[in-house]
Tab-separated table of C-alpha atoms and ligand atoms in Angstrom:
chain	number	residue	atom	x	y	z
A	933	UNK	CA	143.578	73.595	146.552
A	934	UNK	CA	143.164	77.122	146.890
A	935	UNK	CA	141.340	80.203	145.713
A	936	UNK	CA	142.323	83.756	146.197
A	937	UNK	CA	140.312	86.599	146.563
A	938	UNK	CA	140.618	90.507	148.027
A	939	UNK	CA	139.201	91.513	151.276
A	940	UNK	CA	136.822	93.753	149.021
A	941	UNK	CA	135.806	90.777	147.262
A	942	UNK	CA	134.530	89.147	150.646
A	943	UNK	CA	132.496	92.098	151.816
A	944	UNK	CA	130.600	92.480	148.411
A	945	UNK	CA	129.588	88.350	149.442
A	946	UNK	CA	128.861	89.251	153.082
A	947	UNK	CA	126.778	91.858	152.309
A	948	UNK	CA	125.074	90.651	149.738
A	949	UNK	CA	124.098	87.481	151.696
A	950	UNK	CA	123.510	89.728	154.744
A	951	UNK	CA	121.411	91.859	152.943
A	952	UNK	CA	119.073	88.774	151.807
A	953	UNK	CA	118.898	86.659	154.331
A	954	UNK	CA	116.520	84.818	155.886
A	955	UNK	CA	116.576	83.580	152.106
A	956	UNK	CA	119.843	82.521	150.335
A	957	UNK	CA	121.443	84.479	148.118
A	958	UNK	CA	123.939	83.796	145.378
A	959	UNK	CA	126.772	84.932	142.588
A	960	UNK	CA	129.491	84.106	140.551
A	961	UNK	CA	133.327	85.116	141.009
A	962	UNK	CA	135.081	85.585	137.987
A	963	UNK	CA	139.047	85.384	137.824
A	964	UNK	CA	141.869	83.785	136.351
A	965	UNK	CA	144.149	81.215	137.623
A	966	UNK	CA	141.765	80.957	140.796
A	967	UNK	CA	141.782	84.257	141.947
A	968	UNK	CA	138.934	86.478	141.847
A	969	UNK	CA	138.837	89.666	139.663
A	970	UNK	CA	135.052	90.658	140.261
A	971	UNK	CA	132.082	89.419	142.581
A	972	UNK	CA	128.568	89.577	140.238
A	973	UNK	CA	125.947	89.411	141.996
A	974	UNK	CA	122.479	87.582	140.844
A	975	UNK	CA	119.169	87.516	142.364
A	976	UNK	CA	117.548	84.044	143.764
A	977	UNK	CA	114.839	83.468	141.680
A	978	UNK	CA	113.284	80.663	143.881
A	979	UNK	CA	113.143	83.515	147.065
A	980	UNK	CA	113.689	80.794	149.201
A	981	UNK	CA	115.405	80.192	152.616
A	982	UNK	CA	116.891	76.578	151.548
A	983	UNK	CA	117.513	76.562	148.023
A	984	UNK	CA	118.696	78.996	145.109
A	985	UNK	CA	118.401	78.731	141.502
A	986	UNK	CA	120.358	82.060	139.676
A	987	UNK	CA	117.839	84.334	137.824
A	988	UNK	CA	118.920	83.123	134.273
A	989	UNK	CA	118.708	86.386	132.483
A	990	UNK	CA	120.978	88.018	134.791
A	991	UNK	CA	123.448	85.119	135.090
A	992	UNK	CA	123.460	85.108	131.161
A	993	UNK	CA	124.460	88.582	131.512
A	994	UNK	CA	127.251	87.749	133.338
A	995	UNK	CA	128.268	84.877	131.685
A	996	UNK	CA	128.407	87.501	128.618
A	997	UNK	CA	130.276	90.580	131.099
A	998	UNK	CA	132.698	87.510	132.113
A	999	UNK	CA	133.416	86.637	128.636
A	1000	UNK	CA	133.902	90.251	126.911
A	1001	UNK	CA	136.522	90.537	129.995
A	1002	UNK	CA	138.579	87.967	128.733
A	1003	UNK	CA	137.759	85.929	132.559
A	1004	UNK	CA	136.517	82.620	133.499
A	1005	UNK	CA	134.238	81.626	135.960
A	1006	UNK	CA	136.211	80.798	138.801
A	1007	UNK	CA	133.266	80.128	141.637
A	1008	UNK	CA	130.090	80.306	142.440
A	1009	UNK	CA	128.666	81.308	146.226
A	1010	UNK	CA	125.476	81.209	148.188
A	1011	UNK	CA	124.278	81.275	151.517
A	1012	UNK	CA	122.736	79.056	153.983
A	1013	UNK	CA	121.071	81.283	156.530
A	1014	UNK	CA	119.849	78.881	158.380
A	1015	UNK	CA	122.737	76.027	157.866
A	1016	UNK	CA	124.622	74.137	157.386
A	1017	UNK	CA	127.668	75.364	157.214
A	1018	UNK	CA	128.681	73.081	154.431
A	1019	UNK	CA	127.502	72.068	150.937
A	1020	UNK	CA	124.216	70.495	151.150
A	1021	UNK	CA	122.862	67.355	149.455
A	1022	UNK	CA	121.103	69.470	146.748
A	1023	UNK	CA	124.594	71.585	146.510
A	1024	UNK	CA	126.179	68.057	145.128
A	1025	UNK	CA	123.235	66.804	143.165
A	1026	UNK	CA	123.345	70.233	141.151
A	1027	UNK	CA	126.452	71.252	141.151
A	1028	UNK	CA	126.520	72.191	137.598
A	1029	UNK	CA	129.982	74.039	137.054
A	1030	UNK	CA	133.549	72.495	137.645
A	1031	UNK	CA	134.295	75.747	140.007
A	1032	UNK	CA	134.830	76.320	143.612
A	1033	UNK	CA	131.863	76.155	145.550
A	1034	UNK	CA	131.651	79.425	148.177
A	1035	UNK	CA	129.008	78.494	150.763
A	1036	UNK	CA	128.207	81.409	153.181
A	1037	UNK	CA	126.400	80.539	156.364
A	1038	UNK	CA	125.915	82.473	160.035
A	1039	UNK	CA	127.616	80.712	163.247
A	1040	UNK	CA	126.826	82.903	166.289
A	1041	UNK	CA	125.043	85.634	164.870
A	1042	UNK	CA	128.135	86.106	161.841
A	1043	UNK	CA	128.798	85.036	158.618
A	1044	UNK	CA	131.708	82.990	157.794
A	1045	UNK	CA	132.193	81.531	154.307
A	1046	UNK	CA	133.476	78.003	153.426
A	1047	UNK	CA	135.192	76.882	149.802
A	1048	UNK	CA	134.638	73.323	148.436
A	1049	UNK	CA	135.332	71.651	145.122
A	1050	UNK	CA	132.497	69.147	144.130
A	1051	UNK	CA	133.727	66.621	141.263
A	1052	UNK	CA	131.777	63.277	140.415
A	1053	UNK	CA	129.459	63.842	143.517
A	1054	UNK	CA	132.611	63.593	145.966
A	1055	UNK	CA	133.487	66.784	148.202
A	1056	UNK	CA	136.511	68.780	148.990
A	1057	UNK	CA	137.591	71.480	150.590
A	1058	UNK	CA	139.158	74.631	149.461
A	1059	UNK	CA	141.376	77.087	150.813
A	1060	UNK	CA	139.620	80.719	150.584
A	1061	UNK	CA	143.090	83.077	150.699
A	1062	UNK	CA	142.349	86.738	151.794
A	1063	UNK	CA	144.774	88.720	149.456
A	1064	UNK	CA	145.225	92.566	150.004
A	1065	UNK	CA	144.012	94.895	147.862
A	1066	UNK	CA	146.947	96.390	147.160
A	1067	UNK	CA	148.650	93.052	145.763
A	1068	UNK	CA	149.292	92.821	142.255
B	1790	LIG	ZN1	123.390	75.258	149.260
């Protein structure tokens, strides 16, 4: 399994997550067919360094942008700034959305983001494909 996405997509997550760490940040990717269209980007509301939970009145305003676009939610992302590079217990437990999971986290003083698919508690991993921005 695979999701695509455009180099500009992955900056907007890097420095978003950059820009908030030491606490996590997080946002949804909307898309169709499991490439990304647009990064939206919603505020922690826990400010915390280990968990997130979306501000609700700005993720219901995305919801509503995704929708009046004719989109679909195609993934969700958040950072781990302090680890682990892979979905957490909590990550699995909550996992609230049948969408690609896009969890950012730093290895040697960089980011580097990871995709996973999290159905009936069980974990996979997904292919993040860098498109260019040129492509069609
Ligand atoms: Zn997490």
């Amino acid at each position: 399994m695979q999701i695509k996405l455009k180099r500009e997509h992955w900056n907007i997550m890097r420095a978003h997550v950059q820009a908030h760490a030491p606490l996590e940040a997080c946002g949804l990717l909307a898309g169709k067919n499991n490439r990304v269209e647009k990064v939206l980007l919603i505020e922690n509301q826990t400010k915390s360094r280990v968990k997130f939970r979306m501000d609700p009145k700005e993720q219901l305003e995305a919801f509503n942008w995704i929708d009046s676009k004719g989109l679909s939610l195609v993934g969700i992302f958040h950072s781990h700034p302090a680890g682990p590079e892979t979905v957490s217990a909590t990550d699995i437990e909550e996992a609230a959305y049948a969408v690609t999971q896009i969890i950012w986290s730093r290895a040697k003083g960089d980011w580097i983001a990871y995709g996973f698919w999290i159905g009936n508690k069980l974990v996979s991993e997904v292919t993040l494909e860098i498109i260019n921005n040129e492509q069609p």
